[in-house]
Amino acid sequence: MDTNTTQYKTCADVRFRVIAGEGVIIRQEIGEALVVNEVGASILKLLNEGVSTSKLIERIAQEFDVEEERLTLDVHRYLSELESANVVEKVA
Amino acid sequence: MQLSDLTRKFCNENILFSVLLELTYRCNLDCTFCYNDRSLKGTPFRFEHYKKLMEDLLQMGTLNISLSGGEPLAHPDFFRIGALAREMGFVTRVKTNGHALRSRLLERLKKEVDPYNLDLSLHGASAAVHDRQTQVPGSFERLMQNCAEMKAIGMRFRFNMPMTRWNENEISEVFDIVDLFETSINIDPVITSRDNGDKAPLSLSSSEAGMMKLSDLMGKRRKAQALKYGVSENTGNDIVIPQKKHCGSGSSTVTVDPYGNVYPCVQLRRAAGNLHKQSIRQIWEGSEVLDEVRELTVRVKEWTAEQGESCQKIGFCPGTALHETGSATKLYPQAEMRVTILDKKSVREEV
Protein backbone atom coordinates (compact mmCIF):
# COMPACT_ATOMS: atom_id res chain seq x y z
CA MET A 1 0.00 0.00 0.00
CA ASP A 2 1.37 3.39 -1.01
CA THR A 3 1.17 5.39 2.22
CA ASN A 4 1.50 8.68 0.34
CA THR A 5 -1.79 8.19 -1.51
CA THR A 6 -3.63 7.18 1.66
CA GLN A 7 -6.32 9.59 2.67
CA TYR A 8 -7.33 10.18 6.26
CA LYS A 9 -10.30 11.91 7.82
CA THR A 10 -11.18 12.81 11.40
CA CYS A 11 -13.27 10.18 13.23
CA ALA A 12 -17.01 10.81 13.49
CA ASP A 13 -16.93 11.73 17.20
CA VAL A 14 -14.04 14.19 16.77
CA ARG A 15 -14.62 17.95 16.76
CA PHE A 16 -11.78 20.20 15.69
CA ARG A 17 -11.09 23.93 15.43
CA VAL A 18 -8.06 26.10 14.84
CA ILE A 19 -8.38 28.95 17.34
CA ALA A 20 -5.76 31.68 17.66
CA GLY A 21 -3.20 29.43 15.96
CA GLU A 22 -3.81 26.46 18.28
CA GLY A 23 -5.60 23.29 17.23
CA VAL A 24 -8.26 22.09 19.66
CA ILE A 25 -9.41 18.49 19.28
CA ILE A 26 -12.38 17.19 21.25
CA ARG A 27 -13.01 13.45 21.35
CA GLN A 28 -16.68 13.36 22.23
CA GLU A 29 -16.91 9.63 23.03
CA ILE A 30 -14.47 9.82 25.92
CA GLY A 31 -14.76 13.53 26.73
CA GLU A 32 -11.10 14.19 26.04
CA ALA A 33 -9.58 17.45 24.84
CA LEU A 34 -6.24 17.64 23.05
CA VAL A 35 -4.36 20.76 22.02
CA VAL A 36 -1.98 20.59 19.05
CA ASN A 37 0.49 23.16 17.74
CA GLU A 38 0.33 25.17 14.53
CA VAL A 39 1.78 22.41 12.30
CA GLY A 40 -0.48 19.75 13.83
CA ALA A 41 -3.44 22.09 13.36
CA SER A 42 -2.56 22.65 9.69
CA ILE A 43 -2.31 18.89 9.08
CA LEU A 44 -5.76 18.27 10.57
CA LYS A 45 -7.24 21.20 8.68
CA LEU A 46 -5.93 19.79 5.38
CA LEU A 47 -7.22 16.30 6.20
CA ASN A 48 -10.66 17.78 6.78
CA GLU A 49 -10.45 19.33 3.31
CA GLY A 50 -9.99 15.81 1.89
CA VAL A 51 -6.32 16.25 0.90
CA SER A 52 -4.25 13.05 0.35
CA THR A 53 -1.09 12.42 2.41
CA SER A 54 1.26 13.27 -0.47
CA LYS A 55 -0.50 16.57 -1.20
CA LEU A 56 -0.60 17.28 2.50
CA ILE A 57 3.18 16.87 2.79
CA GLU A 58 3.67 19.13 -0.23
CA ARG A 59 1.44 21.84 1.25
CA ILE A 60 3.01 21.67 4.73
CA ALA A 61 6.52 21.79 3.23
CA GLN A 62 5.56 24.98 1.37
CA GLU A 63 3.77 26.57 4.29
CA PHE A 64 6.46 25.96 6.90
CA ASP A 65 9.51 25.88 4.59
CA VAL A 66 10.87 22.50 5.74
CA GLU A 67 12.81 19.77 3.93
CA GLU A 68 10.35 17.31 2.36
CA GLU A 69 12.17 14.03 3.11
CA ARG A 70 12.31 14.67 6.84
CA LEU A 71 8.78 16.04 6.84
CA THR A 72 7.44 12.88 5.15
CA LEU A 73 8.72 10.74 8.02
CA ASP A 74 7.35 13.13 10.62
CA VAL A 75 3.92 13.38 8.99
CA HIS A 76 3.56 9.59 8.71
CA ARG A 77 4.56 9.17 12.34
CA TYR A 78 2.13 11.91 13.39
CA LEU A 79 -0.77 10.42 11.40
CA SER A 80 -0.07 7.01 12.87
CA GLU A 81 -0.18 8.52 16.38
CA LEU A 82 -3.46 10.28 15.61
CA GLU A 83 -4.87 7.01 14.21
CA SER A 84 -3.87 5.10 17.37
CA ALA A 85 -5.54 7.81 19.47
CA ASN A 86 -8.75 7.42 17.39
CA VAL A 87 -8.56 11.01 16.20
CA VAL A 88 -8.25 10.13 12.50
CA GLU A 89 -9.07 7.07 10.40
CA LYS A 90 -8.22 5.94 6.88
CA VAL A 91 -10.81 6.75 4.25
CA ALA A 92 -12.13 3.45 2.92
CA MET B 1 -0.59 23.27 26.43
CA GLN B 2 -3.70 22.16 28.32
CA LEU B 3 -7.21 23.16 27.25
CA SER B 4 -7.69 24.96 30.59
CA ASP B 5 -4.69 27.19 29.74
CA LEU B 6 -6.07 27.80 26.31
CA THR B 7 -9.48 28.83 27.64
CA ARG B 8 -7.74 31.35 29.94
CA LYS B 9 -5.89 32.64 26.87
CA PHE B 10 -9.20 32.96 24.96
CA CYS B 11 -10.68 34.89 27.88
CA ASN B 12 -7.66 37.22 28.14
CA GLU B 13 -7.60 37.88 24.39
CA ASN B 14 -11.38 38.16 23.81
CA ILE B 15 -11.74 35.10 21.58
CA LEU B 16 -15.35 33.92 21.33
CA PHE B 17 -15.06 30.25 22.31
CA SER B 18 -18.56 29.34 23.60
CA VAL B 19 -22.04 30.55 22.74
CA LEU B 20 -25.25 29.77 24.61
CA LEU B 21 -28.37 29.89 22.45
CA GLU B 22 -31.65 30.27 24.32
CA LEU B 23 -33.84 28.91 21.53
CA THR B 24 -37.18 29.51 23.20
CA TYR B 25 -38.68 30.34 26.59
CA ARG B 26 -41.51 27.85 26.04
CA CYS B 27 -41.33 24.82 28.31
CA ASN B 28 -43.25 21.63 29.05
CA LEU B 29 -42.51 21.99 32.80
CA ASP B 30 -43.33 24.97 35.02
CA CYS B 31 -40.48 25.30 37.53
CA THR B 32 -41.38 27.60 40.40
CA PHE B 33 -38.04 29.47 40.34
CA CYS B 34 -37.54 29.73 36.54
CA TYR B 35 -35.66 32.97 35.80
CA ASN B 36 -36.76 33.38 32.15
CA ASP B 37 -38.76 36.48 31.27
CA ARG B 38 -41.62 34.92 29.34
CA SER B 39 -43.19 38.31 28.66
CA LEU B 40 -40.19 39.38 26.53
CA LYS B 41 -41.21 40.36 22.99
CA GLY B 42 -39.34 40.55 19.70
CA THR B 43 -38.88 38.91 16.30
CA PRO B 44 -38.20 35.23 17.00
CA PHE B 45 -34.96 33.74 15.71
CA ARG B 46 -35.62 31.03 13.12
CA PHE B 47 -33.53 28.37 11.41
CA GLU B 48 -32.19 30.70 8.70
CA HIS B 49 -31.04 33.19 11.38
CA TYR B 50 -29.27 30.44 13.33
CA LYS B 51 -27.69 29.19 10.10
CA LYS B 52 -26.21 32.63 9.38
CA LEU B 53 -25.09 32.95 13.01
CA MET B 54 -23.36 29.55 12.98
CA GLU B 55 -21.64 30.34 9.66
CA ASP B 56 -20.26 33.53 11.25
CA LEU B 57 -19.24 31.68 14.43
CA LEU B 58 -17.42 29.07 12.34
CA GLN B 59 -15.43 31.88 10.71
CA MET B 60 -14.63 33.28 14.15
CA GLY B 61 -13.31 29.91 15.38
CA THR B 62 -16.02 29.30 18.00
CA LEU B 63 -16.04 25.67 19.16
CA ASN B 64 -18.83 25.27 21.75
CA ILE B 65 -22.53 25.80 21.28
CA SER B 66 -25.10 25.15 24.01
CA LEU B 67 -28.74 24.81 23.01
CA SER B 68 -30.81 26.02 25.93
CA GLY B 69 -34.18 27.51 26.77
CA GLY B 70 -36.81 27.34 28.26
CA GLU B 71 -36.89 23.84 26.89
CA PRO B 72 -34.82 23.90 23.66
CA LEU B 73 -36.68 20.92 22.20
CA ALA B 74 -39.81 23.09 22.17
CA HIS B 75 -38.31 25.24 19.38
CA PRO B 76 -39.89 24.18 16.06
CA ASP B 77 -36.47 24.06 14.35
CA PHE B 78 -34.56 22.36 17.18
CA PHE B 79 -33.49 19.29 15.18
CA ARG B 80 -32.48 21.28 12.11
CA ILE B 81 -30.42 23.67 14.26
CA GLY B 82 -28.80 20.79 16.19
CA ALA B 83 -28.03 18.81 13.04
CA LEU B 84 -26.48 21.88 11.41
CA ALA B 85 -24.31 22.48 14.49
CA ARG B 86 -23.11 18.89 14.20
CA GLU B 87 -22.45 19.21 10.47
CA MET B 88 -20.41 22.38 11.09
CA GLY B 89 -18.31 20.59 13.69
CA PHE B 90 -19.42 22.46 16.82
CA VAL B 91 -19.20 20.74 20.19
CA THR B 92 -22.87 20.87 21.06
CA ARG B 93 -24.42 20.65 24.51
CA VAL B 94 -28.16 20.53 25.09
CA LYS B 95 -29.56 21.95 28.32
CA THR B 96 -32.88 20.19 28.73
CA ASN B 97 -35.31 19.00 31.40
CA GLY B 98 -35.21 15.58 29.67
CA HIS B 99 -38.99 15.16 30.02
CA ALA B 100 -39.58 14.46 26.32
CA LEU B 101 -36.36 12.59 25.67
CA ARG B 102 -37.35 8.97 25.28
CA SER B 103 -37.79 6.28 22.64
CA ARG B 104 -37.91 7.73 19.11
CA LEU B 105 -37.16 11.32 20.06
CA LEU B 106 -34.10 10.25 22.06
CA GLU B 107 -32.84 8.07 19.21
CA ARG B 108 -33.39 10.94 16.81
CA LEU B 109 -31.38 13.28 19.03
CA LYS B 110 -28.49 10.83 19.21
CA LYS B 111 -28.55 10.16 15.48
CA GLU B 112 -29.13 13.65 14.10
CA VAL B 113 -27.53 15.98 16.68
CA ASP B 114 -25.09 13.66 18.49
CA PRO B 115 -24.53 16.14 21.32
CA TYR B 116 -21.33 16.07 23.30
CA ASN B 117 -23.44 16.12 26.42
CA LEU B 118 -26.93 16.64 27.78
CA ASP B 119 -27.29 18.83 30.88
CA LEU B 120 -30.40 17.44 32.56
CA SER B 121 -32.31 19.40 35.19
CA LEU B 122 -32.81 17.44 38.37
CA HIS B 123 -34.71 19.05 41.23
CA GLY B 124 -34.64 16.47 44.00
CA ALA B 125 -34.20 12.80 44.82
CA SER B 126 -37.90 12.02 45.19
CA ALA B 127 -41.08 12.56 43.21
CA ALA B 128 -42.51 14.60 46.09
CA VAL B 129 -39.76 17.24 45.86
CA HIS B 130 -38.86 17.15 42.14
CA ASP B 131 -42.51 17.30 41.03
CA ARG B 132 -43.28 20.05 43.53
CA GLN B 133 -40.62 22.22 41.88
CA THR B 134 -41.52 21.37 38.27
CA GLN B 135 -45.26 21.56 39.04
CA VAL B 136 -45.78 18.56 36.76
CA PRO B 137 -46.86 15.33 38.51
CA GLY B 138 -44.93 12.29 37.30
CA SER B 139 -41.97 14.34 35.99
CA PHE B 140 -39.46 12.74 38.42
CA GLU B 141 -40.41 9.18 37.57
CA ARG B 142 -40.34 9.98 33.88
CA LEU B 143 -36.90 11.61 34.12
CA MET B 144 -35.50 8.56 35.90
CA GLN B 145 -36.93 6.26 33.21
CA ASN B 146 -35.55 8.50 30.47
CA CYS B 147 -32.11 8.56 32.11
CA ALA B 148 -32.06 4.74 32.13
CA GLU B 149 -32.91 4.79 28.43
CA MET B 150 -30.19 7.38 27.72
CA LYS B 151 -27.66 5.28 29.59
CA ALA B 152 -28.68 2.20 27.61
CA ILE B 153 -28.11 3.85 24.22
CA GLY B 154 -24.84 5.55 25.28
CA MET B 155 -26.10 9.14 25.39
CA ARG B 156 -23.75 11.17 27.57
CA PHE B 157 -25.49 13.23 30.24
CA ARG B 158 -24.93 14.92 33.56
CA PHE B 159 -27.26 16.65 35.99
CA ASN B 160 -27.77 20.30 36.87
CA MET B 161 -29.57 21.10 40.09
CA PRO B 162 -30.51 24.50 41.47
CA MET B 163 -30.47 24.01 45.25
CA THR B 164 -33.55 25.29 47.04
CA ARG B 165 -35.13 25.18 50.47
CA TRP B 166 -37.27 22.30 49.20
CA ASN B 167 -34.51 19.98 47.95
CA GLU B 168 -31.65 20.85 50.31
CA ASN B 169 -32.54 17.94 52.63
CA GLU B 170 -32.20 15.43 49.80
CA ILE B 171 -28.67 16.27 48.63
CA SER B 172 -27.21 13.03 49.92
CA GLU B 173 -29.86 10.99 48.06
CA VAL B 174 -29.31 13.14 44.95
CA PHE B 175 -25.67 12.00 44.97
CA ASP B 176 -26.93 8.40 45.11
CA ILE B 177 -28.84 9.03 41.86
CA VAL B 178 -25.73 10.60 40.32
CA ASP B 179 -23.70 7.51 41.27
CA LEU B 180 -26.42 5.15 40.06
CA PHE B 181 -26.10 6.62 36.56
CA GLU B 182 -22.29 6.93 36.86
CA THR B 183 -22.38 10.58 35.94
CA SER B 184 -21.73 13.96 37.57
CA ILE B 185 -23.78 16.88 38.84
CA ASN B 186 -23.46 20.62 39.01
CA ILE B 187 -25.36 21.92 42.04
CA ASP B 188 -26.01 25.64 41.92
CA PRO B 189 -26.73 26.94 45.42
CA VAL B 190 -27.84 30.35 44.12
CA ILE B 191 -31.44 31.07 43.16
CA THR B 192 -31.82 34.40 41.37
CA SER B 193 -34.67 36.82 40.70
CA ARG B 194 -36.42 36.43 37.37
CA ASP B 195 -34.91 38.33 34.43
CA ASN B 196 -37.91 40.71 34.58
CA GLY B 197 -36.94 41.70 38.14
CA ASP B 198 -39.57 39.57 39.93
CA LYS B 199 -37.98 38.55 43.23
CA ALA B 200 -40.50 35.79 44.08
CA PRO B 201 -38.02 32.90 43.40
CA LEU B 202 -35.70 34.23 46.14
CA SER B 203 -38.12 32.96 48.80
CA LEU B 204 -36.99 29.44 47.79
CA SER B 205 -33.29 30.15 48.40
CA SER B 206 -31.54 27.45 50.38
CA SER B 207 -30.80 27.97 54.07
CA GLU B 208 -27.40 28.37 55.69
CA ALA B 209 -27.72 24.84 57.14
CA GLY B 210 -28.45 23.48 53.65
CA MET B 211 -25.42 25.22 52.17
CA MET B 212 -23.25 23.98 55.02
CA LYS B 213 -24.44 20.42 54.41
CA LEU B 214 -23.75 20.74 50.68
CA SER B 215 -20.26 22.07 51.37
CA ASP B 216 -19.51 19.13 53.73
CA LEU B 217 -20.85 16.52 51.29
CA MET B 218 -18.93 17.99 48.36
CA GLY B 219 -15.75 17.99 50.45
CA LYS B 220 -16.21 14.31 51.33
CA ARG B 221 -16.87 13.37 47.70
CA ARG B 222 -13.81 15.26 46.50
CA LYS B 223 -11.64 13.46 49.06
CA ALA B 224 -13.10 10.07 48.11
CA GLN B 225 -12.53 10.74 44.42
CA ALA B 226 -8.96 11.90 45.03
CA LEU B 227 -8.27 8.62 46.87
CA LYS B 228 -9.91 6.62 44.10
CA TYR B 229 -8.29 8.27 41.11
CA GLY B 230 -5.25 9.96 42.62
CA VAL B 231 -4.52 13.65 42.36
CA SER B 232 -2.52 14.82 39.37
CA GLU B 233 0.42 16.98 40.21
CA ASN B 234 1.91 19.84 38.27
CA THR B 235 5.18 18.56 36.85
CA GLY B 236 6.73 21.99 36.96
CA ASN B 237 7.12 21.94 33.18
CA ASP B 238 3.52 22.92 32.51
CA ILE B 239 2.80 26.36 31.13
CA VAL B 240 0.26 28.09 33.32
CA ILE B 241 -1.39 31.10 31.73
CA PRO B 242 -2.73 33.47 34.39
CA GLN B 243 -6.29 34.68 33.83
CA LYS B 244 -6.62 38.45 33.95
CA LYS B 245 -10.39 38.42 34.34
CA HIS B 246 -12.79 37.01 36.92
CA CYS B 247 -14.76 35.07 34.30
CA GLY B 248 -15.36 34.76 30.56
CA SER B 249 -18.56 36.87 30.49
CA GLY B 250 -18.38 38.86 27.25
CA SER B 251 -14.73 37.83 26.81
CA SER B 252 -14.98 34.22 25.64
CA THR B 253 -18.73 33.66 25.83
CA VAL B 254 -22.03 35.26 24.93
CA THR B 255 -25.69 34.32 25.32
CA VAL B 256 -28.30 34.85 22.60
CA ASP B 257 -31.98 35.04 23.59
CA PRO B 258 -34.88 33.75 21.41
CA TYR B 259 -35.20 37.18 19.74
CA GLY B 260 -31.55 37.59 18.72
CA ASN B 261 -30.49 39.84 21.60
CA VAL B 262 -26.86 39.21 22.55
CA TYR B 263 -25.78 39.34 26.22
CA PRO B 264 -22.31 38.92 27.77
CA CYS B 265 -23.54 35.78 29.53
CA VAL B 266 -26.66 34.11 30.85
CA GLN B 267 -26.57 36.08 34.13
CA LEU B 268 -25.42 39.49 32.91
CA ARG B 269 -28.44 40.59 30.89
CA ARG B 270 -27.21 43.85 29.38
CA ALA B 271 -27.96 43.65 25.66
CA ALA B 272 -24.82 44.20 23.58
CA GLY B 273 -26.72 44.22 20.29
CA ASN B 274 -29.33 42.39 18.24
CA LEU B 275 -28.52 39.83 15.55
CA HIS B 276 -31.45 40.95 13.38
CA LYS B 277 -29.58 44.26 12.97
CA GLN B 278 -25.89 43.35 13.20
CA SER B 279 -23.70 40.28 12.68
CA ILE B 280 -22.16 38.53 15.66
CA ARG B 281 -18.70 39.71 14.52
CA GLN B 282 -19.89 43.34 14.44
CA ILE B 283 -21.31 43.00 17.94
CA TRP B 284 -18.28 41.09 19.26
CA GLU B 285 -15.80 43.61 17.90
CA GLY B 286 -17.79 46.83 18.21
CA SER B 287 -20.10 46.68 21.22
CA GLU B 288 -19.45 49.24 23.95
CA VAL B 289 -21.39 47.05 26.39
CA LEU B 290 -19.00 44.14 25.81
CA ASP B 291 -16.00 46.45 26.21
CA GLU B 292 -17.39 47.68 29.52
CA VAL B 293 -18.08 44.15 30.74
CA ARG B 294 -14.56 43.02 29.79
CA GLU B 295 -13.15 45.86 31.90
CA LEU B 296 -15.62 45.06 34.65
CA THR B 297 -14.45 41.41 34.89
CA VAL B 298 -10.87 42.64 35.38
CA ARG B 299 -12.05 44.90 38.22
CA VAL B 300 -14.13 42.08 39.76
CA LYS B 301 -11.06 39.83 39.83
CA GLU B 302 -9.12 42.49 41.71
CA TRP B 303 -12.07 43.11 44.04
CA THR B 304 -12.57 39.41 44.96
CA ALA B 305 -8.83 39.15 45.68
CA GLU B 306 -9.17 42.09 48.09
CA GLN B 307 -12.13 40.39 49.84
CA GLY B 308 -10.05 37.36 50.77
CA GLU B 309 -9.73 33.65 50.06
CA SER B 310 -13.32 32.67 50.86
CA CYS B 311 -14.72 35.18 48.37
CA GLN B 312 -12.44 33.78 45.68
CA LYS B 313 -13.69 30.25 46.33
CA ILE B 314 -17.47 30.72 46.25
CA GLY B 315 -17.89 31.14 42.50
CA PHE B 316 -18.99 34.76 42.91
CA CYS B 317 -21.07 35.87 39.92
CA PRO B 318 -20.83 39.57 38.92
CA GLY B 319 -24.00 39.23 36.82
CA THR B 320 -26.01 37.97 39.78
CA ALA B 321 -24.46 40.70 41.98
CA LEU B 322 -25.48 43.37 39.48
CA HIS B 323 -28.99 41.93 39.19
CA GLU B 324 -29.55 41.50 42.94
CA THR B 325 -27.68 44.49 44.43
CA GLY B 326 -27.16 46.96 41.57
CA SER B 327 -23.38 46.57 41.79
CA ALA B 328 -21.15 43.90 40.24
CA THR B 329 -18.71 44.25 43.13
CA LYS B 330 -21.04 43.69 46.04
CA LEU B 331 -21.86 40.42 47.81
CA TYR B 332 -25.46 39.34 47.22
CA PRO B 333 -27.15 37.62 50.20
CA GLN B 334 -26.42 34.03 49.09
CA ALA B 335 -22.79 34.86 48.30
CA GLU B 336 -22.46 36.49 51.71
CA MET B 337 -23.86 33.35 53.32
CA ARG B 338 -21.39 31.14 51.47
CA VAL B 339 -18.45 33.35 52.48
CA THR B 340 -19.61 33.07 56.12
CA ILE B 341 -19.82 29.26 55.81
CA LEU B 342 -16.33 29.00 54.30
CA ASP B 343 -14.92 31.29 56.96
CA LYS B 344 -16.54 29.15 59.70
CA LYS B 345 -15.20 25.95 58.11
CA SER B 346 -11.75 27.40 57.89
CA VAL B 347 -11.84 28.26 61.61
CA ARG B 348 -13.17 24.75 62.38
CA GLU B 349 -10.31 23.13 60.41
CA GLU B 350 -7.74 25.30 62.21
CA VAL B 351 -9.16 24.30 65.62
XYZ file of C-alpha atoms in Angstrom, chain A residues 1 3 6-9 11 83 88-92:
13
model
C 0.000 0.000 0.000
C 1.175 5.389 2.217
C -3.626 7.175 1.659
C -6.317 9.588 2.667
C -7.334 10.178 6.263
C -10.303 11.912 7.825
C -13.267 10.178 13.227
C -4.874 7.013 14.213
C -8.254 10.126 12.502
C -9.068 7.066 10.403
C -8.215 5.944 6.880
C -10.813 6.754 4.248
C -12.135 3.446 2.918
